[in-house]
XYZ file of C-alpha atoms in Angstrom:
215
model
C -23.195 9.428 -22.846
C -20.334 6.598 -22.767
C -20.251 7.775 -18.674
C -23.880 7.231 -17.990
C -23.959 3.967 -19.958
C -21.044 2.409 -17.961
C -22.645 3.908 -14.514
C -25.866 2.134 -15.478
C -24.020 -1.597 -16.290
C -22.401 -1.230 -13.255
C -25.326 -0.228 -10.984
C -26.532 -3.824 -12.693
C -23.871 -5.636 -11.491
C -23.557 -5.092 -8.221
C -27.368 -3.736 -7.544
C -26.606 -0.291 -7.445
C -23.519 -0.427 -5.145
C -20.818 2.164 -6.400
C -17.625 1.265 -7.401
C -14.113 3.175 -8.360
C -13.144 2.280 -12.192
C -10.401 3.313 -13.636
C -10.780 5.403 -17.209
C -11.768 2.140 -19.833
C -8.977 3.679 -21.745
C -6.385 2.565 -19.598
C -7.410 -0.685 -17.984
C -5.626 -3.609 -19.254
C -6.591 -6.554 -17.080
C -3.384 -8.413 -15.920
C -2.460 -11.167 -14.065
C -0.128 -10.943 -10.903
C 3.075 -13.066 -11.374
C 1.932 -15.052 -8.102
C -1.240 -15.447 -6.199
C -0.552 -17.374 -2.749
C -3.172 -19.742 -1.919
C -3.924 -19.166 1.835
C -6.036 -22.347 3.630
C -6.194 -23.871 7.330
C -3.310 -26.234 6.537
C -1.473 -23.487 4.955
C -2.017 -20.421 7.001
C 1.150 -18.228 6.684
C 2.968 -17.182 3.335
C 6.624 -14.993 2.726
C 4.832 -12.042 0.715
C 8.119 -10.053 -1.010
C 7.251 -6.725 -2.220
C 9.311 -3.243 -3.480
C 9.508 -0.959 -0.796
C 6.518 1.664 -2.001
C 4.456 -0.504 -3.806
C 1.557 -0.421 -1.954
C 1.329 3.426 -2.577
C 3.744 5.722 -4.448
C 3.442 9.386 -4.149
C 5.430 9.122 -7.447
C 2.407 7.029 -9.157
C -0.148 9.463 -8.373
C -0.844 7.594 -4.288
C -1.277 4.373 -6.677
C -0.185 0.810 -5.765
C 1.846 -1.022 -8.039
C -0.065 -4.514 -9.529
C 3.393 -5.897 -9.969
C 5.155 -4.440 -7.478
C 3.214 -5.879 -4.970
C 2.810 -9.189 -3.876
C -0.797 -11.288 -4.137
C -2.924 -13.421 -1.665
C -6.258 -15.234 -1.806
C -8.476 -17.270 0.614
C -12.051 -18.836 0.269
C -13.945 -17.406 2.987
C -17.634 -17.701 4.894
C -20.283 -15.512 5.402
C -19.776 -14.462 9.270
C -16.508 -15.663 9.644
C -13.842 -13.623 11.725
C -10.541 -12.664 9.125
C -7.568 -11.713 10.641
C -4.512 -10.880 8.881
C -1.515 -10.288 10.042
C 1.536 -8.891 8.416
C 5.075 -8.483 9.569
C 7.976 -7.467 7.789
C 11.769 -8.799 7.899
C 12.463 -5.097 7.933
C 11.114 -3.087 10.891
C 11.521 0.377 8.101
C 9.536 -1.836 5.307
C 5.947 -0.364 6.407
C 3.784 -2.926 5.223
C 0.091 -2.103 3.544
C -2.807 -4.729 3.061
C -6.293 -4.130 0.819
C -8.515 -6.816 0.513
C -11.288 -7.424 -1.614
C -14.467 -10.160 -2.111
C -14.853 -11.478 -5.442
C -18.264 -12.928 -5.776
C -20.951 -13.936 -7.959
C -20.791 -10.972 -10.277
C -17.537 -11.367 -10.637
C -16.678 -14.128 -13.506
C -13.285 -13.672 -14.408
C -10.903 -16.182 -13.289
C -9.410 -14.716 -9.899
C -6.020 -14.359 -11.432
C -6.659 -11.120 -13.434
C -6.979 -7.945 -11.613
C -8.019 -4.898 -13.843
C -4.187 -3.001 -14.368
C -0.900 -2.602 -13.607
C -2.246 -0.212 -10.133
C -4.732 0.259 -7.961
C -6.670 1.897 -5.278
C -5.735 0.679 -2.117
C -9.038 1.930 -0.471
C -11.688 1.304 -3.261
C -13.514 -1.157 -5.530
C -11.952 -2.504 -8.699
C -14.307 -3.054 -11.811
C -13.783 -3.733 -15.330
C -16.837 -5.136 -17.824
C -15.475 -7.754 -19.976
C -12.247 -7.758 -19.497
C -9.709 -8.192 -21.896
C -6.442 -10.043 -21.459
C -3.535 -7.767 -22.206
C -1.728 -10.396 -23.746
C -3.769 -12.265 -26.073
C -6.937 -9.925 -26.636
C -9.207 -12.585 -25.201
C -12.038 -11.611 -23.329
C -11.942 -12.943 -19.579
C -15.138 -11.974 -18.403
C -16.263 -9.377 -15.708
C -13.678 -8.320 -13.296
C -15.719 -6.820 -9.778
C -13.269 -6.109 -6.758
C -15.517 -5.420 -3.971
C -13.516 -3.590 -1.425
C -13.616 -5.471 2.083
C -10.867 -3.499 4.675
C -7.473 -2.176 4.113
C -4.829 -0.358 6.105
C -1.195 0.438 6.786
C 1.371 0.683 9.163
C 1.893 3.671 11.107
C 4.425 2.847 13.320
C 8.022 4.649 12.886
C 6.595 6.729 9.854
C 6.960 9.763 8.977
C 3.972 12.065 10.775
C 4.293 14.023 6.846
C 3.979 10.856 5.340
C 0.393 10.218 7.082
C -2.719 9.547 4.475
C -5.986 10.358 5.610
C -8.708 7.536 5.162
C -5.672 4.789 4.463
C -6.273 3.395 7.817
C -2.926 3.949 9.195
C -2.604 1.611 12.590
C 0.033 1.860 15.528
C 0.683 -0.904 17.666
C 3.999 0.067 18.761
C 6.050 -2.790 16.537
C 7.468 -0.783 13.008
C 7.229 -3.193 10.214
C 3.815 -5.083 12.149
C 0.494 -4.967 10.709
C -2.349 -6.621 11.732
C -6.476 -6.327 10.147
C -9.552 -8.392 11.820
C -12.593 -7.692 9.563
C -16.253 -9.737 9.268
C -16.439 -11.852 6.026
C -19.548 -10.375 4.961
C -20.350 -13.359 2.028
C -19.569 -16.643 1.118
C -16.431 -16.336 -1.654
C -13.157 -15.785 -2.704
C -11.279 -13.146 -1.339
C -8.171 -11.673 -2.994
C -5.619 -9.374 -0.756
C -2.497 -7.352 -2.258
C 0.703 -6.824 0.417
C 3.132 -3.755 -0.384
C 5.276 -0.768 1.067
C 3.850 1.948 2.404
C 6.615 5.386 3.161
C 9.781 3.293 3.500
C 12.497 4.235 6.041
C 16.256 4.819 5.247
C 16.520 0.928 5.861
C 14.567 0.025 3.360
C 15.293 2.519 0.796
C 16.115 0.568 -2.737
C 14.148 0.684 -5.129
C 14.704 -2.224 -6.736
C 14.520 -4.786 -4.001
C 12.134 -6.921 -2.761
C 11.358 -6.969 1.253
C 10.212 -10.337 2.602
C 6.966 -9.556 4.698
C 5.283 -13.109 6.479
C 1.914 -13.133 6.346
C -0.800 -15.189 8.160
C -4.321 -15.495 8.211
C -6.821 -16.636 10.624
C -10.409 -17.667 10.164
C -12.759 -18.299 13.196
């Protein structure tokens, strides 16, 4: 019953469009430490993230919320987005999602719905609560835009179907050119993705430079 009554509020949120949630249970909407702010006079940002925290066989093929590292832009309907990503460390495989927060979406942009997340899939959590203070927020709706990883130097065991793993023949390059498909905010996590030996600690954070281009 519980099921079918969040499947119908979120078919009313979006219109019927369906969405990946995470078990209510478990959500605790949190806020990422940093959010860069990415504009034409500031176009390129040093994202620094842990070596597989974009997806961790060890988390279940999660991402880590806090792991990762956090970008947003304002964006038009039928503008040309291009990211692109490349890492300080050729073995530090860098992964992008990115995701349109729009009208139904009424949460300030600096709360995403837990500590992971899909990295190929909507995020969505009615009024969400802050962790910290047990205030509500508001609605939290991800819409999923592109995403992808890069396949160069990897491991061909390491591979994930429907990740959209890219070679371009530069390890540690990524880049993503996608149609902004509505006039918003659009929020983007950076992370590691299979690691080589050179980028093997677990504890540090790899500097990846990141720039985006609107046309």
């Amino acid at each position: 019953m519980k099921q079918n009554l969040r499947a119908t509020a979120l078919a009313i949120v979006l219109g019927g469009t369906a969405l990946w949630a995470a078990p209510a249970a478990v959500q605790a909407a949190t806020q990422p430490s940093t959010i860069a702010q990415f504009s034409a006079e500031q176009p390129t940002h040093t994202l620094n993230v842990r070596y597989k925290s974009w997806r961790d066989p060890a988390f279940g093929d999660m991402g880590w919320t806090h792991f990762s590292d956090w970008g947003s832009f304002q964006g038009t309907a039928g503008q040309t987005a291009t990211l692109t990503l490349v890492s300080n460390n050729p073995d530090l495989h860098p992964g992008v999602t990115v995701w349109a927060r729009c009208k139904a979406d009424t949460a300030p942009d600096t709360y995403v719905t837990d500590h992971f997340y899909a990295q190929n899939a909507q995020q969505f959590e009615l009024g969400a609560v802050d962790e910290s203070t047990g205030q509500t927020v508001g609605n939290i709706v991800m819409q999923i835009k592109n995403y992808g990883y890069d396949l160069d130097g990897v491991a061909k065991a390491s591979k994930v179907v429907g990740l959209h793993g890219v070679k371009d023949g530069v390890p540690g390059r990524l880049v993503r050119t996608f149609t902004l498909g509505r006039t918003c905010n659009y929020m983007f996590v950076v992370g590691g993705f299979a690691p080589g030996a050179g980028a093997s600690d677990s504890t540090a954070r790899y500097p990846v430079d990141v720039t985006l281009s609107l046309q």
